[in-house]
mmCIF file of C-alpha atoms in Angstrom:
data_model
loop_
_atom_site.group_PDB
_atom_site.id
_atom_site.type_symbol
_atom_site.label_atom_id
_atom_site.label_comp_id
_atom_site.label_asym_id
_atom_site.label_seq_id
_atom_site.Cartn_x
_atom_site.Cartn_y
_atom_site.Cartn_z
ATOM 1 C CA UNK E 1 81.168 92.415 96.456
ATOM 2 C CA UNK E 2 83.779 91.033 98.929
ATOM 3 C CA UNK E 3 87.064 91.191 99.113
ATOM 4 C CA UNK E 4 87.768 88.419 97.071
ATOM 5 C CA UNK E 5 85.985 89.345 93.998
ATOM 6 C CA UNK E 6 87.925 93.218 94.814
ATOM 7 C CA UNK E 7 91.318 91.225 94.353
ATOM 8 C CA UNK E 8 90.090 89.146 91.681
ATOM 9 C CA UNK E 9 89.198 92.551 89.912
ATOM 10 C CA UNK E 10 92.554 94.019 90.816
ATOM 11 C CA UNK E 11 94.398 91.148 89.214
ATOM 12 C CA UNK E 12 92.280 91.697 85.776
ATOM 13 C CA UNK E 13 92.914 95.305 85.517
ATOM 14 C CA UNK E 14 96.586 94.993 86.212
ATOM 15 C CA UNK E 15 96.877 91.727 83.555
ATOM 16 C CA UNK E 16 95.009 94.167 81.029
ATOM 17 C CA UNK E 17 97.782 97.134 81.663
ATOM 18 C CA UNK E 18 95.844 99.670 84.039
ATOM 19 C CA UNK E 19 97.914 101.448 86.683
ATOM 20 C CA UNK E 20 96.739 99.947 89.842
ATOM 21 C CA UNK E 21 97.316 101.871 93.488
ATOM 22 C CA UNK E 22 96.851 102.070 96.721
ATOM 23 C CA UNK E 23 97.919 102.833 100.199
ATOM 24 C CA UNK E 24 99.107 100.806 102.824
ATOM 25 C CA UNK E 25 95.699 99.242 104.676
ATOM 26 C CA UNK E 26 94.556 101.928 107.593
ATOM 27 C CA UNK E 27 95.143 100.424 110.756
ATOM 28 C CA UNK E 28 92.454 100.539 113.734
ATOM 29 C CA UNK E 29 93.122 103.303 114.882
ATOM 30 C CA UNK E 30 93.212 105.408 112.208
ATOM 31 C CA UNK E 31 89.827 104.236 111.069
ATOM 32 C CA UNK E 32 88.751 105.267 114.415
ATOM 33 C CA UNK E 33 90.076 108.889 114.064
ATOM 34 C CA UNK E 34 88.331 109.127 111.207
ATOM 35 C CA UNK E 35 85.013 108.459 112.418
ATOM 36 C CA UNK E 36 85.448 110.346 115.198
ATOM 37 C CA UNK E 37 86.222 113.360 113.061
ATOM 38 C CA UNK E 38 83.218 112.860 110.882
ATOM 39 C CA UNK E 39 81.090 112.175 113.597
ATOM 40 C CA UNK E 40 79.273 109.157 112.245
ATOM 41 C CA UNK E 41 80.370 105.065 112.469
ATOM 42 C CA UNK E 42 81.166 103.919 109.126
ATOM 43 C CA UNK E 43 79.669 100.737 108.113
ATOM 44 C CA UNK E 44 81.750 97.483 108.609
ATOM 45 C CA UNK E 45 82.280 96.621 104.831
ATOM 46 C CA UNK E 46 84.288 99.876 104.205
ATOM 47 C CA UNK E 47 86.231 99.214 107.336
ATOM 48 C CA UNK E 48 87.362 96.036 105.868
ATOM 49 C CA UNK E 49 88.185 97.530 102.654
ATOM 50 C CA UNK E 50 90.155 100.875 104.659
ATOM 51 C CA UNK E 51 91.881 97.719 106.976
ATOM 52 C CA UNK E 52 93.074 96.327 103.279
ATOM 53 C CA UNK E 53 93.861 98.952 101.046
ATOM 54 C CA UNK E 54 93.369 102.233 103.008
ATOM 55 C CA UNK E 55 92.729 103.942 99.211
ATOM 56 C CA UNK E 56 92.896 102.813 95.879
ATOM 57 C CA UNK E 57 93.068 103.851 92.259
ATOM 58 C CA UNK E 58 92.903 101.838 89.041
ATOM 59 C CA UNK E 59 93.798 103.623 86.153
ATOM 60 C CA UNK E 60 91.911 107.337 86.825
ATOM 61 C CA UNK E 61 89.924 106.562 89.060
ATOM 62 C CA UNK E 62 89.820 106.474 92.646
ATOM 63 C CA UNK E 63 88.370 105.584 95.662
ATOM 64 C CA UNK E 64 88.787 107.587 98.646
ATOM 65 C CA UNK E 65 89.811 106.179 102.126
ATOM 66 C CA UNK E 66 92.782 106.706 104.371
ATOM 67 C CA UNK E 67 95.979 107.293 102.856
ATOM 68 C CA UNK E 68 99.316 106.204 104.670
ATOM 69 C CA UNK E 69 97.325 105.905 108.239
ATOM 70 C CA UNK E 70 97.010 109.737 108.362
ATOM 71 C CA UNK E 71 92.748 109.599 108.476
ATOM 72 C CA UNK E 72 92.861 113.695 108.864
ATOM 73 C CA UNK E 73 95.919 114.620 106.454
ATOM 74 C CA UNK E 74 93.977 117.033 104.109
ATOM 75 C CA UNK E 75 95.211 115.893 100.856
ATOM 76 C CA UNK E 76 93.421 114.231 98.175
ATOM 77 C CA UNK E 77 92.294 110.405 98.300
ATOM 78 C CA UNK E 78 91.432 110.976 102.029
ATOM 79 C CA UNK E 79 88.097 110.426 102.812
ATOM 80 C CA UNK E 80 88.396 113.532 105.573
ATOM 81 C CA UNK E 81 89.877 115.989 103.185
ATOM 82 C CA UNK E 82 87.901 115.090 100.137
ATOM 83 C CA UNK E 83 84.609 115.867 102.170
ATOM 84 C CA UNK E 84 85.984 119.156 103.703
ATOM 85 C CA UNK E 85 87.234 120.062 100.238
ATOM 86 C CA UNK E 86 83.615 119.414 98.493
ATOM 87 C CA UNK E 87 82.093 120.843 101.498
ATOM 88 C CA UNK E 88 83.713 124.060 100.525
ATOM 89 C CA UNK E 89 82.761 124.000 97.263
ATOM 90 C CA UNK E 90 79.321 122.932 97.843
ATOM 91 C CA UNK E 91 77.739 124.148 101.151
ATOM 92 C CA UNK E 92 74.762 122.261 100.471
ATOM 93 C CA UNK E 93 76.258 119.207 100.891
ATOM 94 C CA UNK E 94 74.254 117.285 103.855
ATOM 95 C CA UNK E 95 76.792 116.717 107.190
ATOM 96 C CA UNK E 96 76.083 113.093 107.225
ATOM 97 C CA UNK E 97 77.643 112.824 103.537
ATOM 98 C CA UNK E 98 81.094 111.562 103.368
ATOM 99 C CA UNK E 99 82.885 111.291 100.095
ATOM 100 C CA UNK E 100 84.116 108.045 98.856
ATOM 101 C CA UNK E 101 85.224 109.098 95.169
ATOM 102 C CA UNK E 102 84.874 112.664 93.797
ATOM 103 C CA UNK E 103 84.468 113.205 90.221
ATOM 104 C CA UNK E 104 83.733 116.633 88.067
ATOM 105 C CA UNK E 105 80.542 117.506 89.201
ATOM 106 C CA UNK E 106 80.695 117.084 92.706
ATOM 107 C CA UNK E 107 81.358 113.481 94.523
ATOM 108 C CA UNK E 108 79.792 109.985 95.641
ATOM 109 C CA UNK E 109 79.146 109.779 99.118
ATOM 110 C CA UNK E 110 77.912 107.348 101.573
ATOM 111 C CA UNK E 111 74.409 108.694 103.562
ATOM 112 C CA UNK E 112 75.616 107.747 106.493
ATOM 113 C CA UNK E 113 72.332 109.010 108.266
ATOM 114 C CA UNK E 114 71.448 105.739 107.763
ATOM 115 C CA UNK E 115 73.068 103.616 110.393
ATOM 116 C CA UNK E 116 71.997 99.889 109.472
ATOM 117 C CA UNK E 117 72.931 100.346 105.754
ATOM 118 C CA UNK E 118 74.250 104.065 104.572
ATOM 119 C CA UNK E 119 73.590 104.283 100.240
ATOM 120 C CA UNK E 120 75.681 106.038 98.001
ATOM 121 C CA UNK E 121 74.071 108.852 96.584
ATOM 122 C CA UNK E 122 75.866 110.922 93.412
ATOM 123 C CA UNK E 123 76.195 114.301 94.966
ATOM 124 C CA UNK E 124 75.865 117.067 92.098
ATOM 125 C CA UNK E 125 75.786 120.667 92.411
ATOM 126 C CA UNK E 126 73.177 120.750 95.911
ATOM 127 C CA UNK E 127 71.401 117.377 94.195
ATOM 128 C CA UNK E 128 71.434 113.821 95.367
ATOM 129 C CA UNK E 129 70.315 111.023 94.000
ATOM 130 C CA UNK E 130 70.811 107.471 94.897
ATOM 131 C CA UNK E 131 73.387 105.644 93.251
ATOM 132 C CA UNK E 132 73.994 102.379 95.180
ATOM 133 C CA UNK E 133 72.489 100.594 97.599
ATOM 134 C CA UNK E 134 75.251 99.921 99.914
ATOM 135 C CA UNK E 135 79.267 100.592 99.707
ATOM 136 C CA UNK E 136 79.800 96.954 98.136
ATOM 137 C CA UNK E 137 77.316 98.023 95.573
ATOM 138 C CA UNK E 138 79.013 100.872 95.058
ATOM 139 C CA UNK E 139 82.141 98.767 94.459
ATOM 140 C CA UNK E 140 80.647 96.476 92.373
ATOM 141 C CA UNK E 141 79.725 99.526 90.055
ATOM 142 C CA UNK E 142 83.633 100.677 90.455
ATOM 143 C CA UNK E 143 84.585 97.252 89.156
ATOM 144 C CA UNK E 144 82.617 96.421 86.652
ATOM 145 C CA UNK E 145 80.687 98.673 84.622
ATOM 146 C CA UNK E 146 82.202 100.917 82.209
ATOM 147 C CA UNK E 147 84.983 103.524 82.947
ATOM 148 C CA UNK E 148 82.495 106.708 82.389
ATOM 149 C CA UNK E 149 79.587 104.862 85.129
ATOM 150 C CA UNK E 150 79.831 108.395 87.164
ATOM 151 C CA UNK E 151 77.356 109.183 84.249
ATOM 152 C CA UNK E 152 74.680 107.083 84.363
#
């Protein structure tokens, strides 16, 4: 999914009625104190998408990111706080996981211990399985499949 088909999904959801939001697009730097926090280069397609909408939520759900160019404000919706917050609920949870959208069982996260291409994996209760193969997968799956796809 590009970034295209992303606004071309925004403007459906918000001609249908759902609530669409997010932040102001993360600047360079912020993205950049991000990853140095986490440790770990996030790949260039989530970039793009922090650079245009920093976070985003349609209806009730959301995708993590960077909310109002604060990458390490610990409040919900940022990437850095929605990691540390799961990471304290669930120890298990791998270092090289970052959340990109929690839900009631735990969180999707990208794998980023793999550097050419990190997948999504559905993080559940010390359990991962893969979910997507890549962050515009991921978003494709955010877009288009049905509202309760955190359970499949």
């Amino acid at each position: 999914m590009n970034m295209t088909d992303m606004e071309h999904f925004l403007q459906q959801a918000a001609a249908s009625g759902d609530d669409i939001w997010y932040s102001q697009p993360a600047s360079a730097d912020a993205i950049a104190q991000l990853q140095s926090a986490i440790g770990y280069p996030l790949p260039e397609p989530l970039c793009q998408w922090l650079s245009r909408y920093g976070a985003i939520g349609v209806g009730d759900r959301f995708i993590s990111g960077i909310i109002d160019n604060q990458p390490l404000e610990m409040e919900g919706g940022n990437i850095f706080a929605d990691t540390a917050f799961l990471r304290d609920e669930q120890p298990s949870l791998p270092p090289h996981f970052v959340v990109i959208q929690c839900h009631d069982d735990g969180a999707y996260c990208l794998d980023l211990s793999d550097k050419s291409c990190p997948p999504v994996v559905n993080f559940e209760w010390g359990n991962s399985n893969k979910f997507a193969d890549s962050f515009e997968q991921f978003l494709e799956h955010f877009c288009y499949a049905e509202d309760d796809f955190e359970d499949e």
